[in-house]
mmCIF file of C-alpha atoms in Angstrom:
data_model
loop_
_atom_site.group_PDB
_atom_site.id
_atom_site.type_symbol
_atom_site.label_atom_id
_atom_site.label_comp_id
_atom_site.label_asym_id
_atom_site.label_seq_id
_atom_site.Cartn_x
_atom_site.Cartn_y
_atom_site.Cartn_z
ATOM 1 C CA MET A 1 -5.844 4.863 1.622
ATOM 2 C CA LEU A 2 -7.205 1.385 0.574
ATOM 3 C CA GLU A 3 -5.621 1.764 -2.883
ATOM 4 C CA ASN A 4 -2.225 2.829 -1.545
ATOM 5 C CA CYS A 5 -2.141 -0.453 0.460
ATOM 6 C CA ARG A 6 -2.933 -2.209 -2.598
ATOM 7 C CA ASN A 7 -0.192 -0.486 -4.626
ATOM 8 C CA ALA A 8 2.334 -1.248 -1.555
ATOM 9 C CA ARG A 9 1.477 -4.867 -1.701
ATOM 10 C CA GLU A 10 1.829 -5.111 -5.487
ATOM 11 C CA ARG A 11 5.524 -3.242 -5.389
ATOM 12 C CA TRP A 12 6.665 -5.171 -2.209
ATOM 13 C CA GLY A 13 4.823 -8.378 -2.122
ATOM 14 C CA GLY A 14 7.007 -11.400 -2.281
ATOM 15 C CA VAL A 15 10.254 -9.497 -1.303
ATOM 16 C CA SER A 16 10.294 -10.943 2.033
ATOM 17 C CA GLU A 17 7.747 -13.046 4.099
ATOM 18 C CA LEU A 18 8.112 -10.667 6.955
ATOM 19 C CA ILE A 19 6.975 -7.686 4.973
ATOM 20 C CA ASP A 20 4.381 -9.524 3.385
ATOM 21 C CA ARG A 21 2.555 -10.683 6.267
ATOM 22 C CA TRP A 22 3.046 -6.927 8.043
ATOM 23 C CA LEU A 23 1.324 -5.552 4.806
ATOM 24 C CA LYS A 24 -1.500 -8.047 5.154
ATOM 25 C CA GLU A 25 -1.836 -6.830 8.706
ATOM 26 C CA ARG A 26 -1.877 -3.272 7.479
ATOM 27 C CA GLN A 27 -4.863 -4.342 5.020
ATOM 28 C CA GLU A 28 -6.664 -5.757 7.865
ATOM 29 C CA LEU A 29 -6.155 -2.649 9.932
ATOM 30 C CA LEU A 30 -7.739 -0.597 6.814
ATOM 31 C CA VAL A 31 -10.372 -2.793 6.602
ATOM 32 C CA GLN A 32 -11.446 -2.625 10.369
ATOM 33 C CA TYR A 33 -10.959 1.306 10.272
ATOM 34 C CA CYS A 34 -13.034 1.489 6.891
ATOM 35 C CA GLU A 35 -15.910 -0.439 8.462
ATOM 36 C CA LEU A 36 -15.977 1.601 11.695
ATOM 37 C CA SER A 37 -15.583 4.999 10.030
ATOM 38 C CA GLY A 38 -18.771 4.245 7.964
ATOM 39 C CA GLU A 39 -20.794 3.816 10.893
ATOM 40 C CA ASN A 40 -23.158 6.675 11.790
ATOM 41 C CA ASP A 41 -25.769 5.195 14.426
ATOM 42 C CA PHE A 42 -23.643 6.350 17.705
ATOM 43 C CA SER A 43 -26.547 4.818 19.987
ATOM 44 C CA GLN A 44 -25.390 1.187 19.334
ATOM 45 C CA THR A 45 -22.820 1.668 21.726
ATOM 46 C CA GLU A 46 -21.951 -1.929 22.699
ATOM 47 C CA ALA A 47 -21.710 -3.147 18.877
ATOM 48 C CA LEU A 48 -19.558 0.080 18.273
ATOM 49 C CA ARG A 49 -17.179 -0.767 21.219
ATOM 50 C CA GLU A 50 -16.703 -4.229 19.790
ATOM 51 C CA LYS A 51 -15.713 -2.922 16.581
ATOM 52 C CA PHE A 52 -13.371 -0.282 18.319
ATOM 53 C CA VAL A 53 -11.922 -2.934 20.221
ATOM 54 C CA ARG A 54 -11.196 -5.062 17.092
ATOM 55 C CA LEU A 55 -9.802 -1.910 15.416
ATOM 56 C CA CYS A 56 -7.497 -1.332 18.268
ATOM 57 C CA GLU A 57 -6.218 -5.073 18.436
ATOM 58 C CA VAL A 58 -5.104 -5.006 14.964
ATOM 59 C CA LEU A 59 -3.870 -1.573 15.318
ATOM 60 C CA VAL A 60 -1.537 -2.524 18.467
ATOM 61 C CA ASP A 61 -0.492 -5.587 16.462
ATOM 62 C CA TYR A 62 0.362 -3.423 13.512
ATOM 63 C CA VAL A 63 2.470 -0.901 15.184
ATOM 64 C CA SER A 64 4.167 -3.714 17.393
ATOM 65 C CA ALA A 65 5.186 -5.555 14.469
ATOM 66 C CA GLY A 66 6.558 -2.496 12.880
ATOM 67 C CA HIS A 67 8.741 -1.542 15.715
ATOM 68 C CA PHE A 68 9.651 -4.954 16.866
ATOM 69 C CA GLU A 69 10.263 -6.756 13.747
ATOM 70 C CA ILE A 70 10.224 -4.776 10.385
ATOM 71 C CA TYR A 71 12.240 -1.691 11.581
ATOM 72 C CA GLU A 72 14.879 -3.726 13.030
ATOM 73 C CA GLN A 73 15.119 -5.742 9.707
ATOM 74 C CA LEU A 74 15.316 -2.600 7.774
ATOM 75 C CA ILE A 75 17.860 -1.172 9.959
ATOM 76 C CA GLN A 76 20.137 -4.318 9.973
ATOM 77 C CA GLU A 77 19.990 -4.254 6.091
ATOM 78 C CA ALA A 78 21.071 -0.484 6.387
ATOM 79 C CA ARG A 79 23.868 -1.213 8.676
ATOM 80 C CA GLU A 80 25.098 -4.139 6.457
ATOM 81 C CA PHE A 81 25.204 -2.070 3.260
ATOM 82 C CA ASN A 82 26.035 1.149 4.895
ATOM 83 C CA ASP A 83 25.055 3.266 2.041
ATOM 84 C CA GLY A 84 23.272 5.965 3.818
ATOM 85 C CA GLY A 85 20.088 4.078 4.874
ATOM 86 C CA LEU A 86 20.819 4.618 8.786
ATOM 87 C CA GLU A 87 20.512 8.387 8.394
ATOM 88 C CA LEU A 88 17.300 7.947 6.661
ATOM 89 C CA ALA A 89 16.042 5.731 9.383
ATOM 90 C CA ALA A 90 17.253 8.076 12.002
ATOM 91 C CA LYS A 91 15.464 10.883 10.166
ATOM 92 C CA LEU A 92 11.991 9.069 9.717
ATOM 93 C CA TYR A 93 12.063 6.769 13.013
ATOM 94 C CA PRO A 94 11.129 9.611 15.405
ATOM 95 C CA ARG A 95 8.298 10.722 13.210
ATOM 96 C CA ILE A 96 7.113 7.055 12.839
ATOM 97 C CA ALA A 97 7.371 6.816 16.809
ATOM 98 C CA GLN A 98 5.095 10.064 17.324
ATOM 99 C CA THR A 99 2.383 8.041 15.057
ATOM 100 C CA THR A 100 2.656 4.997 17.480
ATOM 101 C CA GLU A 101 2.148 7.212 20.316
ATOM 102 C CA THR A 102 -0.999 8.639 19.016
ATOM 103 C CA ALA A 103 -2.210 4.956 18.034
ATOM 104 C CA LEU A 104 -1.540 3.682 21.410
ATOM 105 C CA ASN A 105 -3.363 6.825 23.052
ATOM 106 C CA PHE A 106 -6.405 5.981 20.897
ATOM 107 C CA ASN A 107 -6.189 2.318 22.243
ATOM 108 C CA ASP A 108 -5.956 3.519 25.759
ATOM 109 C CA ARG A 109 -9.353 5.528 25.498
ATOM 110 C CA LEU A 110 -11.266 2.073 25.456
ATOM 111 C CA ASP A 111 -9.268 0.491 28.272
ATOM 112 C CA GLY A 112 -12.068 -2.141 28.875
ATOM 113 C CA LYS A 113 -14.623 0.319 29.843
ATOM 114 C CA THR A 114 -18.387 0.657 28.910
ATOM 115 C CA LEU A 115 -19.019 3.329 26.651
ATOM 116 C CA SER A 116 -21.734 6.049 26.691
ATOM 117 C CA GLU A 117 -22.847 7.593 23.320
ATOM 118 C CA SER A 118 -20.855 10.809 24.206
ATOM 119 C CA ASP A 119 -17.773 8.396 24.722
ATOM 120 C CA VAL A 120 -18.495 6.867 21.229
ATOM 121 C CA ARG A 121 -18.816 10.160 19.467
ATOM 122 C CA GLY A 122 -15.514 11.321 20.983
ATOM 123 C CA LEU A 123 -13.875 7.923 19.815
ATOM 124 C CA PHE A 124 -15.349 9.039 16.383
ATOM 125 C CA ASP A 125 -13.784 12.360 16.337
ATOM 126 C CA GLN A 126 -10.393 10.766 17.259
ATOM 127 C CA LEU A 127 -10.979 8.115 14.575
ATOM 128 C CA SER A 128 -10.695 10.831 11.823
ATOM 129 C CA GLU A 129 -7.479 12.112 13.482
ATOM 130 C CA LEU A 130 -6.045 8.441 13.638
ATOM 131 C CA GLY A 131 -6.847 7.904 10.104
ATOM 132 C CA GLU A 132 -4.757 10.849 8.915
ATOM 133 C CA ILE A 133 -1.978 9.771 11.194
ATOM 134 C CA LEU A 134 -1.932 6.162 10.104
ATOM 135 C CA GLU A 135 -2.101 7.579 6.338
ATOM 136 C CA SER A 136 1.251 9.588 7.066
ATOM 137 C CA ARG A 137 2.706 6.600 8.881
ATOM 138 C CA PHE A 138 2.062 4.340 5.877
ATOM 139 C CA GLU A 139 3.739 6.738 3.568
ATOM 140 C CA MET A 140 6.907 6.949 5.876
ATOM 141 C CA GLU A 141 6.840 3.116 6.162
ATOM 142 C CA ASP A 142 6.407 2.569 2.480
ATOM 143 C CA TYR A 143 9.520 5.194 1.883
ATOM 144 C CA LEU A 144 11.693 3.162 4.519
ATOM 145 C CA ILE A 145 11.042 -0.008 2.684
ATOM 146 C CA GLU A 146 11.724 1.367 -0.697
ATOM 147 C CA HIS A 147 14.782 2.974 0.329
ATOM 148 C CA LEU A 148 16.134 0.517 3.025
ATOM 149 C CA HIS A 149 15.054 -2.936 1.396
ATOM 150 C CA ASN A 150 13.980 -2.825 -2.114
ATOM 151 C CA VAL A 151 17.326 -1.031 -3.003
ATOM 152 C CA HIS A 152 19.283 -3.845 -1.377
ATOM 153 C CA ALA A 153 16.594 -6.666 -2.701
ATOM 154 C CA ASP A 154 18.947 -8.030 -5.460
ATOM 155 C CA LYS A 155 22.009 -7.857 -3.157
ATOM 156 C CA VAL A 156 19.968 -9.726 -0.428
ATOM 157 C CA MET A 157 18.805 -12.422 -2.610
ATOM 158 C CA SER A 158 22.300 -12.946 -4.134
ATOM 159 C CA SER A 159 23.650 -13.422 -0.737
ATOM 160 C CA ALA A 160 20.976 -15.683 0.387
#
C-alpha cells in the first residue's frame, strides 16, 4: 500500500497543489495505519487508544478533503471538458462513498471512550478490514485523478 502511495505521488505530484496536499495526507494516513497495525501487545490499552485516535483524526481529515475539496475539483473539470468524466464520476462516487461510511463507522467506535483489552482486539480486527477498504478507495481515487484531472492537465495549464 505504501509503495502505491509513492507511485501516485510520483505520477501526480506537482499537477495541483490541492492534490499534492491530499496525497501527503494519504501518506500520513498510511504511516499511522502501518505503525498501528504492527502492534501486538493489546494490554497497552491507553497507548493503543492514543494511536487509534491519531489514526482516526488523519482518516477523517483525509476522507473529508476528498469529499469536500478533491472530488468537487475533479467534477468541475469533468463538467468543463464534457468528455465523459461525469459518467465516470457518477459510477465511482457511490463506491467511494461506501468506503467513507466504513471509515466513519471505524472512527465512531472510539467516540472518546476508555478501551478494554477486548475493545482493542475488536478494533484490530476492524483495522484489517479498514486497510482493505482504504486500498480499494485509493485505487478508485487514483483512477479518478488519472481520468478526470491528468487527462486535462495540459488544457488546464494552458488556460491558467
